[in-house]
Coordinates of C-alpha atoms in Angstrom, one line a residue:
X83 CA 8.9 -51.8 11.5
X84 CA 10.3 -49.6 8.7
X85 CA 8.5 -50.0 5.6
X86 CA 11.3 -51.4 2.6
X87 CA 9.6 -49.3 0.2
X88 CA 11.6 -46.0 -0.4
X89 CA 8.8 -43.2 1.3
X90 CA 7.9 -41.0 -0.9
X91 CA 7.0 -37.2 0.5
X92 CA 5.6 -34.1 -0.9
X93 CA 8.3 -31.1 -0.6
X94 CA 5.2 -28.8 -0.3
X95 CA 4.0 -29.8 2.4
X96 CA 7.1 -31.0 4.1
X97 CA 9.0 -28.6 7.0
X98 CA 12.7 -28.2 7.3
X99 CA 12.3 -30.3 10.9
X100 CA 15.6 -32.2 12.3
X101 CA 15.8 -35.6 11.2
X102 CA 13.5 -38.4 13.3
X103 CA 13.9 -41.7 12.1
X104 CA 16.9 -41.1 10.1
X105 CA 14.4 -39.3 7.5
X106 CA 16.3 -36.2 5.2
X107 CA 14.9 -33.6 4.9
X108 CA 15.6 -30.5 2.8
X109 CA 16.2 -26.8 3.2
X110 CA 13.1 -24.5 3.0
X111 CA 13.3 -23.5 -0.1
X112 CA 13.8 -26.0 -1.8
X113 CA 9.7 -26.7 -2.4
X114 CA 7.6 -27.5 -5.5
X115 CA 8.0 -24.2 -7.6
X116 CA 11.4 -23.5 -6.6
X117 CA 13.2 -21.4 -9.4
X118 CA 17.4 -22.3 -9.3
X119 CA 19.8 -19.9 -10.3
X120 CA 21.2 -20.4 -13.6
X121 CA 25.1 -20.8 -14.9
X122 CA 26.5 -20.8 -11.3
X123 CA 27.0 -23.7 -9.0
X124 CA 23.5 -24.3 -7.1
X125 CA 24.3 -25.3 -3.5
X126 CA 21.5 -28.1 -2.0
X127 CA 21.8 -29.0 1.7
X128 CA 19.3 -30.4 4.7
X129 CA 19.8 -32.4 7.3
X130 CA 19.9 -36.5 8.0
X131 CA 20.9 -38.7 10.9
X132 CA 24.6 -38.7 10.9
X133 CA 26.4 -40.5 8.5
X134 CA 24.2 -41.4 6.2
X135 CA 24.8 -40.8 2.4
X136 CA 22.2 -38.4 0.5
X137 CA 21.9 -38.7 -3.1
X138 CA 20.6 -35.5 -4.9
X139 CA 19.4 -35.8 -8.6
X140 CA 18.1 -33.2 -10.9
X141 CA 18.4 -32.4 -15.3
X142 CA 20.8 -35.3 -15.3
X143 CA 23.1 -34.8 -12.4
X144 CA 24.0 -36.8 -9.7
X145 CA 25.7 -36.2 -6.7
X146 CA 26.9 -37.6 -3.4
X147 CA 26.7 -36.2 0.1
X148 CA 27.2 -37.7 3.6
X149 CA 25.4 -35.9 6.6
X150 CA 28.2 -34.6 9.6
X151 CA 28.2 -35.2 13.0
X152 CA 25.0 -33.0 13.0
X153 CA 23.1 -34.4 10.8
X154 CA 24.0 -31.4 8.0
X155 CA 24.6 -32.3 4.2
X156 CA 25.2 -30.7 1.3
X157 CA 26.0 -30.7 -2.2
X158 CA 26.3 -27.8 -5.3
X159 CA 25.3 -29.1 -8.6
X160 CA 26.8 -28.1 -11.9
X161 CA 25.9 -24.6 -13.1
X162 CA 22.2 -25.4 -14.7
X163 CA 21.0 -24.4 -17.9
X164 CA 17.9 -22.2 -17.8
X165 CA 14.9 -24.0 -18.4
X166 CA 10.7 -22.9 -18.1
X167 CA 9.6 -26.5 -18.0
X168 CA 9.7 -28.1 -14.8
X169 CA 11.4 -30.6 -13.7
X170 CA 12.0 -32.8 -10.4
X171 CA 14.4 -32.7 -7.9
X172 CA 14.7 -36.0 -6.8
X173 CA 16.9 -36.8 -3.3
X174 CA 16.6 -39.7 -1.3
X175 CA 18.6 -41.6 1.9
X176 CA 16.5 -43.7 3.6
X177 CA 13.3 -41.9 2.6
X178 CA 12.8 -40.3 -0.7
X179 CA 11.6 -36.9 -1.6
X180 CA 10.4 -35.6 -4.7
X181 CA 10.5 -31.7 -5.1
X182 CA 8.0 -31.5 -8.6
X183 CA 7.8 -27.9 -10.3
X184 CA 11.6 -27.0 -10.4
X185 CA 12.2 -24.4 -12.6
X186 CA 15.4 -22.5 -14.0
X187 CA 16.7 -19.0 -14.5
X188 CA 17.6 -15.4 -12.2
X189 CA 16.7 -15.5 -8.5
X190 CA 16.8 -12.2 -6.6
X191 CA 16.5 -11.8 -3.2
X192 CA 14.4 -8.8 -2.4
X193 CA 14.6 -7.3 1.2
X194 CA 14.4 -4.2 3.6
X195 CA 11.4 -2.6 5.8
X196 CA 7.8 -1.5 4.9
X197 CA 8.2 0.1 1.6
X198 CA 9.9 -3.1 -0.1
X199 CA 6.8 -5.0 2.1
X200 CA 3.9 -3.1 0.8
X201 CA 1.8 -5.0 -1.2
X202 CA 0.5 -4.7 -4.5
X203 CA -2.9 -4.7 -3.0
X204 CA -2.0 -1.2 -1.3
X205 CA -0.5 0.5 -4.2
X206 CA -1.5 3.0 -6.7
X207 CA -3.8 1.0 -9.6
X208 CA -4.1 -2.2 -7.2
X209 CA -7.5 -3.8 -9.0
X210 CA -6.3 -3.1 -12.4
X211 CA -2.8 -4.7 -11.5
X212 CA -3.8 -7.7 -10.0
X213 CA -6.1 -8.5 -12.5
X214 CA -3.0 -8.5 -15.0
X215 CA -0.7 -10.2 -13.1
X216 CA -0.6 -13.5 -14.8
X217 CA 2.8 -14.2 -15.4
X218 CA 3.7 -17.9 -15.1
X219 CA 7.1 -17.4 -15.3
X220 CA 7.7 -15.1 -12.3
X221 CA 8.0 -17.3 -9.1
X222 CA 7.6 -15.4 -5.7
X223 CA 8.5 -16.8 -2.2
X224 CA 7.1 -14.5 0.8
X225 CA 9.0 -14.8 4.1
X226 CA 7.1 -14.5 7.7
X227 CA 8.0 -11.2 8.9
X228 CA 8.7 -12.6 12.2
X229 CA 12.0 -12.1 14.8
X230 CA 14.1 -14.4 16.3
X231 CA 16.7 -14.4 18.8
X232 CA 18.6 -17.8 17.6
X233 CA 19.6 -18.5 13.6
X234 CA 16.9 -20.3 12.2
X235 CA 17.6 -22.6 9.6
X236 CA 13.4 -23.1 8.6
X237 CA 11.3 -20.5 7.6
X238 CA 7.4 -20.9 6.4
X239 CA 6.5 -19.9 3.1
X240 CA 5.5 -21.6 -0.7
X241 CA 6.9 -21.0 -4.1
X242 CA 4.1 -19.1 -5.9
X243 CA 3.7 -18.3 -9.8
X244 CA 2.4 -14.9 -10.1
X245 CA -1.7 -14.7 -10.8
X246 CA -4.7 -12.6 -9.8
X247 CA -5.6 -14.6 -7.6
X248 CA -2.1 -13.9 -5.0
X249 CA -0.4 -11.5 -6.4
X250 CA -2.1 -8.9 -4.5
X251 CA 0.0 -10.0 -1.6
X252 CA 3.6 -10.0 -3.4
X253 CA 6.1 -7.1 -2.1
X254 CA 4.7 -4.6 -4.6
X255 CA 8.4 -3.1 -5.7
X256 CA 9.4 -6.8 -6.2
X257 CA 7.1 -7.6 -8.4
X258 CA 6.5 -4.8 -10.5
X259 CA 11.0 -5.2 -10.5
X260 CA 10.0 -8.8 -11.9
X261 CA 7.4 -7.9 -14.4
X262 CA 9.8 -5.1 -16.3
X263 CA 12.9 -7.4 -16.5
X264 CA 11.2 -10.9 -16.8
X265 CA 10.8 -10.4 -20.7
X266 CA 14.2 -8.9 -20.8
X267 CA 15.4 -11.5 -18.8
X268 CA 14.5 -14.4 -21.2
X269 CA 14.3 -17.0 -18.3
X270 CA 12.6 -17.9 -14.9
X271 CA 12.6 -15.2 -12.5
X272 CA 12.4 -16.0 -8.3
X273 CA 12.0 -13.9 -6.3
X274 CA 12.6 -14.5 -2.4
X275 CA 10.9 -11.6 -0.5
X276 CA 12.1 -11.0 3.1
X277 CA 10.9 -7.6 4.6
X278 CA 9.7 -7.2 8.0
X279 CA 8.8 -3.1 8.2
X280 CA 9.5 -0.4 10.5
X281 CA 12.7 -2.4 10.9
X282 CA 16.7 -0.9 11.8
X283 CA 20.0 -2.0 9.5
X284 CA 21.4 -3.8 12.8
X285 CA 18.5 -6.0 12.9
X286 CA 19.3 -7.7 9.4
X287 CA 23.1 -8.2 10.6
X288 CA 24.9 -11.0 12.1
X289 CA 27.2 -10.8 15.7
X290 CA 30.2 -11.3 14.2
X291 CA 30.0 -8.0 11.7
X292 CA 28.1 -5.7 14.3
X293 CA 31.1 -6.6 16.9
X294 CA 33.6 -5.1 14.9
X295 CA 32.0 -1.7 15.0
X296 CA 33.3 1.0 17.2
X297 CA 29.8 2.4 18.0
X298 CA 28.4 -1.1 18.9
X299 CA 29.1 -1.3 22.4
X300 CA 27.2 2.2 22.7
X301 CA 24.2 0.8 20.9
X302 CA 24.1 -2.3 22.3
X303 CA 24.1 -0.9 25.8
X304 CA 20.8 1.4 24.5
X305 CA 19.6 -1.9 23.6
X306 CA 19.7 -3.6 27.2
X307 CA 18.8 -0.5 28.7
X308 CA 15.2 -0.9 26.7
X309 CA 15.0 -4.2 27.5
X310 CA 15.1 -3.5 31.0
X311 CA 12.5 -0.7 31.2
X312 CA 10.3 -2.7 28.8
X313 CA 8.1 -4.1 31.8
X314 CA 7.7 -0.5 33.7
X315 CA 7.2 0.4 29.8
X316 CA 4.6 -2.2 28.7
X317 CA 2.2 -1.4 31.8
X318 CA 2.1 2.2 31.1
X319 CA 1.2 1.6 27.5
X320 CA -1.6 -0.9 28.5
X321 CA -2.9 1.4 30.8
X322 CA -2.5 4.2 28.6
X323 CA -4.2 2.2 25.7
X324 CA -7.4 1.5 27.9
X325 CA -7.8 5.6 28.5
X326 CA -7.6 6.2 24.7
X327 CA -9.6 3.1 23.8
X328 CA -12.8 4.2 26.3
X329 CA -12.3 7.8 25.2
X330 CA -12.3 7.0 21.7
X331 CA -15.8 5.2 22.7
X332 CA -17.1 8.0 24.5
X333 CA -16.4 9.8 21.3
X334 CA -18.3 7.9 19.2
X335 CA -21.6 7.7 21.4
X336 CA -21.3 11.4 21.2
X337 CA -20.4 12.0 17.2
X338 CA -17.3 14.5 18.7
X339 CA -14.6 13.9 16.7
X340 CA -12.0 12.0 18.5
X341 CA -8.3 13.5 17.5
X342 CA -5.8 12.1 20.0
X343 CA -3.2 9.9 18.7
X344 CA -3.4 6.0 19.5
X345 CA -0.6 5.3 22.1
X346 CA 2.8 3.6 20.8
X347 CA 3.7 0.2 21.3
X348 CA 6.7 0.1 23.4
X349 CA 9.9 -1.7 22.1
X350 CA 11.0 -4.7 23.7
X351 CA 11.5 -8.3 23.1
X352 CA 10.9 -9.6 19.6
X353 CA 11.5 -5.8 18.4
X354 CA 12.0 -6.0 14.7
X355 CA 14.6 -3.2 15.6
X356 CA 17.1 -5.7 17.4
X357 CA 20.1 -6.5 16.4
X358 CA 20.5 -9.9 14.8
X359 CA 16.9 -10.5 15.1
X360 CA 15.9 -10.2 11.3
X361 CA 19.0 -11.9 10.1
X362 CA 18.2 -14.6 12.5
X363 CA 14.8 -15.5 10.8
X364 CA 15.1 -13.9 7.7
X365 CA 18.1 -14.2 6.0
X366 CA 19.8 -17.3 7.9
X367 CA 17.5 -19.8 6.6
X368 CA 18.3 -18.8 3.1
X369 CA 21.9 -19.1 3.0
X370 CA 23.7 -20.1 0.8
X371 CA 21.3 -20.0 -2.2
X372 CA 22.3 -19.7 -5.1
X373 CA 20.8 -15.7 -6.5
X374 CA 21.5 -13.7 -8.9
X375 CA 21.6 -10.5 -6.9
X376 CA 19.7 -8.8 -4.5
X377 CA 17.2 -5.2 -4.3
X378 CA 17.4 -3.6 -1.1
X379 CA 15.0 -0.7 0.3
X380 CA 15.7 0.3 3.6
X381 CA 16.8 3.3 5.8
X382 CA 13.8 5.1 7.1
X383 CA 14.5 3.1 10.5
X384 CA 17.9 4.6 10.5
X385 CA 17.5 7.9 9.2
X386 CA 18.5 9.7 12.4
X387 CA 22.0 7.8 12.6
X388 CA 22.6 8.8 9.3
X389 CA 26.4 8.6 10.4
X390 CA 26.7 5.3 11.6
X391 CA 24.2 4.2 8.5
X392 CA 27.4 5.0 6.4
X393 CA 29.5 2.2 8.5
X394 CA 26.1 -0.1 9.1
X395 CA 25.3 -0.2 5.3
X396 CA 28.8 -1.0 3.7
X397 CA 29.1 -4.0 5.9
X398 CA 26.0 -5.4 5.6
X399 CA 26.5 -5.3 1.6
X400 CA 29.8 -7.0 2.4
X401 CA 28.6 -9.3 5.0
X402 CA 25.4 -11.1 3.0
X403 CA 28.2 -11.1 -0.1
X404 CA 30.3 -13.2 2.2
X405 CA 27.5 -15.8 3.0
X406 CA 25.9 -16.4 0.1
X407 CA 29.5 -17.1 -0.8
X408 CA 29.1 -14.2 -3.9
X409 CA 32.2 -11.3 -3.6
X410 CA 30.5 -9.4 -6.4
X411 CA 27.2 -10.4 -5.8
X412 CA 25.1 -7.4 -7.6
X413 CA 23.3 -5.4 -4.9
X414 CA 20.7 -2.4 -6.1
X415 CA 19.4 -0.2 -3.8
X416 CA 16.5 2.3 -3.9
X417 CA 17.1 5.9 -2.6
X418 CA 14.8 7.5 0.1
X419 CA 12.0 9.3 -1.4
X420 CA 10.7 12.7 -0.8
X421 CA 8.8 12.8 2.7
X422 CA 8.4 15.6 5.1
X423 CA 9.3 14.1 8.1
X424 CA 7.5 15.6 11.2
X425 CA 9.5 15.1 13.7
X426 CA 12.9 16.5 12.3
X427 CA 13.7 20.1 13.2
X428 CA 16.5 20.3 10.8
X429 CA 14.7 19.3 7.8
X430 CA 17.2 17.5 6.6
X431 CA 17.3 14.4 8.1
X432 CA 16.9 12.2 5.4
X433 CA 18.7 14.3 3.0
X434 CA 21.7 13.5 5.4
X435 CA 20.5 9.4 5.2
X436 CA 20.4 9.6 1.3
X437 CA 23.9 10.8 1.5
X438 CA 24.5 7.8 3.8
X439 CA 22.9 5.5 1.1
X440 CA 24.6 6.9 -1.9
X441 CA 28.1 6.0 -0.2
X442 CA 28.0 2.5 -1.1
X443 CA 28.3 3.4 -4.7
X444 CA 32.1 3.5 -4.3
X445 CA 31.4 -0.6 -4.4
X446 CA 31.8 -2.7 -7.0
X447 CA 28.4 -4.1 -7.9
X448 CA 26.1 -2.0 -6.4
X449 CA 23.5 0.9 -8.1
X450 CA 20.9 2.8 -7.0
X451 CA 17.5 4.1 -7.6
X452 CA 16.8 7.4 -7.4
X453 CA 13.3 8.0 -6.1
X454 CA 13.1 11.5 -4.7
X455 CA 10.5 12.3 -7.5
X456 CA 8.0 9.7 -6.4
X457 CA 7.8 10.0 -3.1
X458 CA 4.2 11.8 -1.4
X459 CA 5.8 14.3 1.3
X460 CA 2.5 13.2 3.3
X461 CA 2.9 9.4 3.7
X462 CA 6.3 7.4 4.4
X463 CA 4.5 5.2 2.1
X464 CA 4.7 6.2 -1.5
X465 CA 2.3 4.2 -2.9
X466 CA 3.7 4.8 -7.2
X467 CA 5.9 1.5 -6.4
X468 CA 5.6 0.5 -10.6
X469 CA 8.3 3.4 -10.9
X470 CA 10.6 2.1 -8.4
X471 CA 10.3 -1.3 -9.7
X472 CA 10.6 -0.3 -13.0
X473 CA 14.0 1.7 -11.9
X474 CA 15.4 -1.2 -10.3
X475 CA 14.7 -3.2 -13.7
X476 CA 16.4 -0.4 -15.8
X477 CA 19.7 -1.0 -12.9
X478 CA 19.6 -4.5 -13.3
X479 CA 19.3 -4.3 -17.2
X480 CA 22.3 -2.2 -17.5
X481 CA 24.8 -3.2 -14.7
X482 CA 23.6 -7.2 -14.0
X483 CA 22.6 -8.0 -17.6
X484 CA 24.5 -5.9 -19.8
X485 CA 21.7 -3.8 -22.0
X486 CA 23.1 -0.7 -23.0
X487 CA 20.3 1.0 -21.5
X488 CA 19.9 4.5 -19.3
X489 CA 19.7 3.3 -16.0
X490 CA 21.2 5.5 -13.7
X491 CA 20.2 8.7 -12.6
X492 CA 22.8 11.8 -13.2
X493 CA 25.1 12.0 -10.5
X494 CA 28.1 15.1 -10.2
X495 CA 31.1 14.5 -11.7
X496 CA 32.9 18.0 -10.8
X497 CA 31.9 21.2 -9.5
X498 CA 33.6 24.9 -10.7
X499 CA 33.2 28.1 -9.0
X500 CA 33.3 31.1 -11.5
X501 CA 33.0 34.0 -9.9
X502 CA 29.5 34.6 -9.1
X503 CA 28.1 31.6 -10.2
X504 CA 29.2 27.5 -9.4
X505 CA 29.1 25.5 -12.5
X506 CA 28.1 21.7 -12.2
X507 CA 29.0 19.1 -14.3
X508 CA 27.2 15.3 -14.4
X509 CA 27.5 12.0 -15.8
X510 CA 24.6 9.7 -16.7
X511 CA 22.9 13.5 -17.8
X512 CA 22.3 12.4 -21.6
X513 CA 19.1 15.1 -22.5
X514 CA 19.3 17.1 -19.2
X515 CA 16.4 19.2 -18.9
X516 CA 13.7 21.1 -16.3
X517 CA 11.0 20.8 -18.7
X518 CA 11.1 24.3 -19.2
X519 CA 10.2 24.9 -15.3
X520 CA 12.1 26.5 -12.5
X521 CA 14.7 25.2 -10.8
X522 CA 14.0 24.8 -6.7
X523 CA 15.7 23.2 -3.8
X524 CA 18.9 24.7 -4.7
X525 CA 20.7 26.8 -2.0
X526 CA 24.3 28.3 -2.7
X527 CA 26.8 29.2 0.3
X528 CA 29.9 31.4 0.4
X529 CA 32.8 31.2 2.5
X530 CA 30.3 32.2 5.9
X531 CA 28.9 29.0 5.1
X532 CA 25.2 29.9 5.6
X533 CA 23.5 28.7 2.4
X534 CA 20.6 30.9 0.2
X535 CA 18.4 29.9 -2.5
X536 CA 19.5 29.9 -5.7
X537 CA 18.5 29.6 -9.0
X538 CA 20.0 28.1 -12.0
X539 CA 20.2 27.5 -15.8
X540 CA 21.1 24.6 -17.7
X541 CA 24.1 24.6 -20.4
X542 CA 23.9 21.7 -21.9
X543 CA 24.5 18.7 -19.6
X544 CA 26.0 20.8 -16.7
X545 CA 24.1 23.5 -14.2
X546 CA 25.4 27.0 -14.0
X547 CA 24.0 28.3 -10.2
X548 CA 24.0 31.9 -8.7
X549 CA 22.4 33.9 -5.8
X550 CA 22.1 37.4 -5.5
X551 CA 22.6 36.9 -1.8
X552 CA 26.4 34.8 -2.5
X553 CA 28.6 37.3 -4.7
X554 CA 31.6 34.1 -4.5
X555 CA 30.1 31.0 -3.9
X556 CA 31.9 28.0 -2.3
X557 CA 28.9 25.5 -2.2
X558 CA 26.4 24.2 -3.5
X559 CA 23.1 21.9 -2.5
X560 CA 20.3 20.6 -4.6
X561 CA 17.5 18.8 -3.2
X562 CA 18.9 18.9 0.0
X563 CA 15.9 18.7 2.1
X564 CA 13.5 15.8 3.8
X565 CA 10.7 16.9 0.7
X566 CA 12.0 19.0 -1.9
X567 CA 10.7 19.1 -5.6
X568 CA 12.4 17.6 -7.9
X569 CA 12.7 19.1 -11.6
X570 CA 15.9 18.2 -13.1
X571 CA 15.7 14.9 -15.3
X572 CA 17.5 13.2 -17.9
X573 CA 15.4 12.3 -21.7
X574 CA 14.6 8.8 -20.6
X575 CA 12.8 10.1 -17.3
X576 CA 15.4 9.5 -14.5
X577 CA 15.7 12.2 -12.0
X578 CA 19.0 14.3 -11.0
X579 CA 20.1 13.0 -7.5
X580 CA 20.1 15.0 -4.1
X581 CA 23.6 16.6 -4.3
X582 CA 25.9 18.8 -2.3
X583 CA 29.7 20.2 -2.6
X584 CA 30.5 20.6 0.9
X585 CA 31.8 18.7 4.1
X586 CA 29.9 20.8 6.5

């Protein structure tokens, strides 16, 4: 028999289950250290048995929901105050629950492959950082990095207060992001991290957005086709895997260095590269909280379909806008860094993809951080992530908070050929400068279109470039390669961005 006393249940340990016994439950989030956004409506939802009323309380509101015919509810409080001290969310049906630790102020959602998932731990000055990183007022929430192939509506995960003794194991760029604009901030920062590496854009997209694109059916059909050579592909790999392990053995017994490179794990089911996996068991479970904006770093999966990266990335911008029911929800992005990539005969593959990146800028809300400077051309992985997140701070300052701060790195506003040389002209260039140093990485071209390197002077805030080679140039490039070394920054430190003129 059910007990007449309301039951009373711990949010942190409770999971976002459907309801048995008429019980409600709440969405995953929703756990003891939650941080709610501040001065916008803050949607609450879970599930119940159909029909019954939920009552949600919390800082002295009240409100009302009755669960549908499946057993979903929901209801959007007032726009909240921010506030450090916690407090309780109290909602109750049949059963009770009591969510303690609820605090108040700028939740970001931070998201996109390895480099937004390396840890703290792994960067550059890891002891020294994590033995600093009390800061009671930054909550993270880390998501599994796991795939699905249905929308989730639960994911596993705790509210966590930064401290030495987990911080080691926050997203790295997130946090150091946090720690720059906390103090700014005045309030409560969350931060939701949801980054499963070595992943594609499709993967963090929904059906309905990836449908509407002409190059889907093309993709999709490479997609099938690896699902059905993944068998055929999974026994070679096993078999290939026990020849390198027992080599590698022999290796060892004989102190021979052992050189050849570990066979590849095949794609296949569960592949954080398919489509509408990611969004599935990332992103669907979170919607539609309430955030303030979100920091994206991804494009390395997609780098050599730079093209369709410039349709992909617009409408996944537009797409998690849409569901978390924010038109301008603020989205900052961080640029591709300097890495020579291996396999790229060109060179310029990922010159091409931060091109792709930088085309979102013609949104409204969006700004990006420049990281061509920071990069190691040895590792994918940079491992200097307090710069990043300390660029993503400046962004947010500026465009999401309104400090008249430099936050932007220069970007062209007009190129002039004169004669021999190409003038060009920025914005965002306040205190240009090349620390007295050459200029590389620049290549002119002429009418022929083949491109030479060129060298350059500043005049103020604008570049005048020539090449002995290109008596009438028509183009210009700067940076325009997968490494190149990056000399041209502005007085507060923010690099020039990879640039060219031409169409080509």
């Amino acid at each position: 028999m059910r007990p007449l006393v309301p039951l009373l249940i711990s949010i942190s340990a409770l999971a976002w289950l459907p309801p048995l016994a008429a019980d409600v439950t709440l969405a995953p989030l929703f756990r003891d250290g939650a941080v709610l956004q501040r001065d916008q409506p803050v949607p609450v939802w879970g599930r119940a048995a159909p029909g019954e009323t939920v009552q949600v309380a919390f800082a002295g509101q009240s409100k009302t929901a009755i669960a549908d015919a499946a057993g979903r509810w929901s209801v959007s409080l007032d726009p909240l105050s921010p506030a450090a001290a916690p407090r309780e969310l109290d909602v109750h049906g049949r059963n009770r629950l009591r969510v303690p630790g609820i605090l108040v102020g700028d939740v970001w959602l931070c998201s996109g492959q390895s480099n937004m998932n390396w840890k703290v731990r792994d960067a550059q000055n890891a002891p020294a950082e994590i033995a600093n990183a009390t800061h009671p007022l930054i909550h993270y929430f880390g998501i599994a990095n796991e795939v699905s192939d249905d929308p989730q509506d639960d994911t596993p995960g705790s509210w966590q207060p930064a401290s030495p003794d987990n911080a080691g194991d926050f997203s790295a760029v997130a946090y150091y992001f946090a720690r720059e604009l906390q103090p700014h901030a005045g309030v409560p920062l969350g931060i939701i991290k949801a980054t499963p590496g070595g992943s594609g854009i499709e993967a963090w997209m929904s059906p309905d957005d990836l449908d509407s694109i002409p190059e889907w059916p093309a993709i999709l059909a490479h997609r099938r086709k690896i699902l059905a050579e993944f068998p055929a592909a999974q026994r070679a790999y096993e078999q290939a895997l026990a020849a390198w392990t027992a080599a590698d053995e022999a290796a060892k017994k004989t102190g021979v260095p052992f050189t050849e490179v570990k066979p590849h794990v095949p794609e296949g089911p569960k592949s954080r590269n398919a489509p509408y996996g990611l969004f599935y068991s990332n992103i669907n479970p979170l919607v539609p909280y309430a955030l303030r904006g979100i920091l994206w770093y991804q494009g390395e999966g997609n780098a050599s379909r730079y093209r369709q990266y410039r349709i992909f990335f617009p409408k996944l911008i537009a797409q998690w806008r849409h569901r978390f029911h924010e038109p301008d929800l603020p989205f900052l992005f961080v640029q591709l860094a300097n890495f020579d990539l291996a396999n790229d005969p060109t060179g310029e593959q990922w010159a091409f993809q931060r091109e792709a990146q930088a085309s979102v800028l013609t949104l409204p809300g969006t700004a990006m951080a420049v990281a061509i400077d920071v990069g190691d051309p040895r590792t994918i992985h940079p491992l200097n992530k307090q710069e990043v997140g300390r660029r993503l701070a400046l962004l947010a300052r500026r465009h999401v908070y309104g400090e008249p701060v430099e936050a932007d790195s220069p970007r062209v506003s007009r190129f002039i050929a004169s004669g021999s040389s190409l003038r060009v002209e920025f914005r965002d260039a306040q205190g240009l400068t090349a620390h007295g140093q050459d200029i590389p990485d620049l290549q002119l071209a002429g009418a022929d279109r083949q491109f030479h390197p060129a060298t350059a002077r500043l005049d103020g805030e604008a570049l005048i470039v020539s090449s002995p080679a290109v008596l009438h140039p028509v183009a210009v490039r700067y940076l325009w390669s997968n490494a190149p070394t990056a000399t041209l920054f502005t007085a507060a430190g923010l690099p020039v961005a990879p640039f060219r003129s031409d169409n080509w």
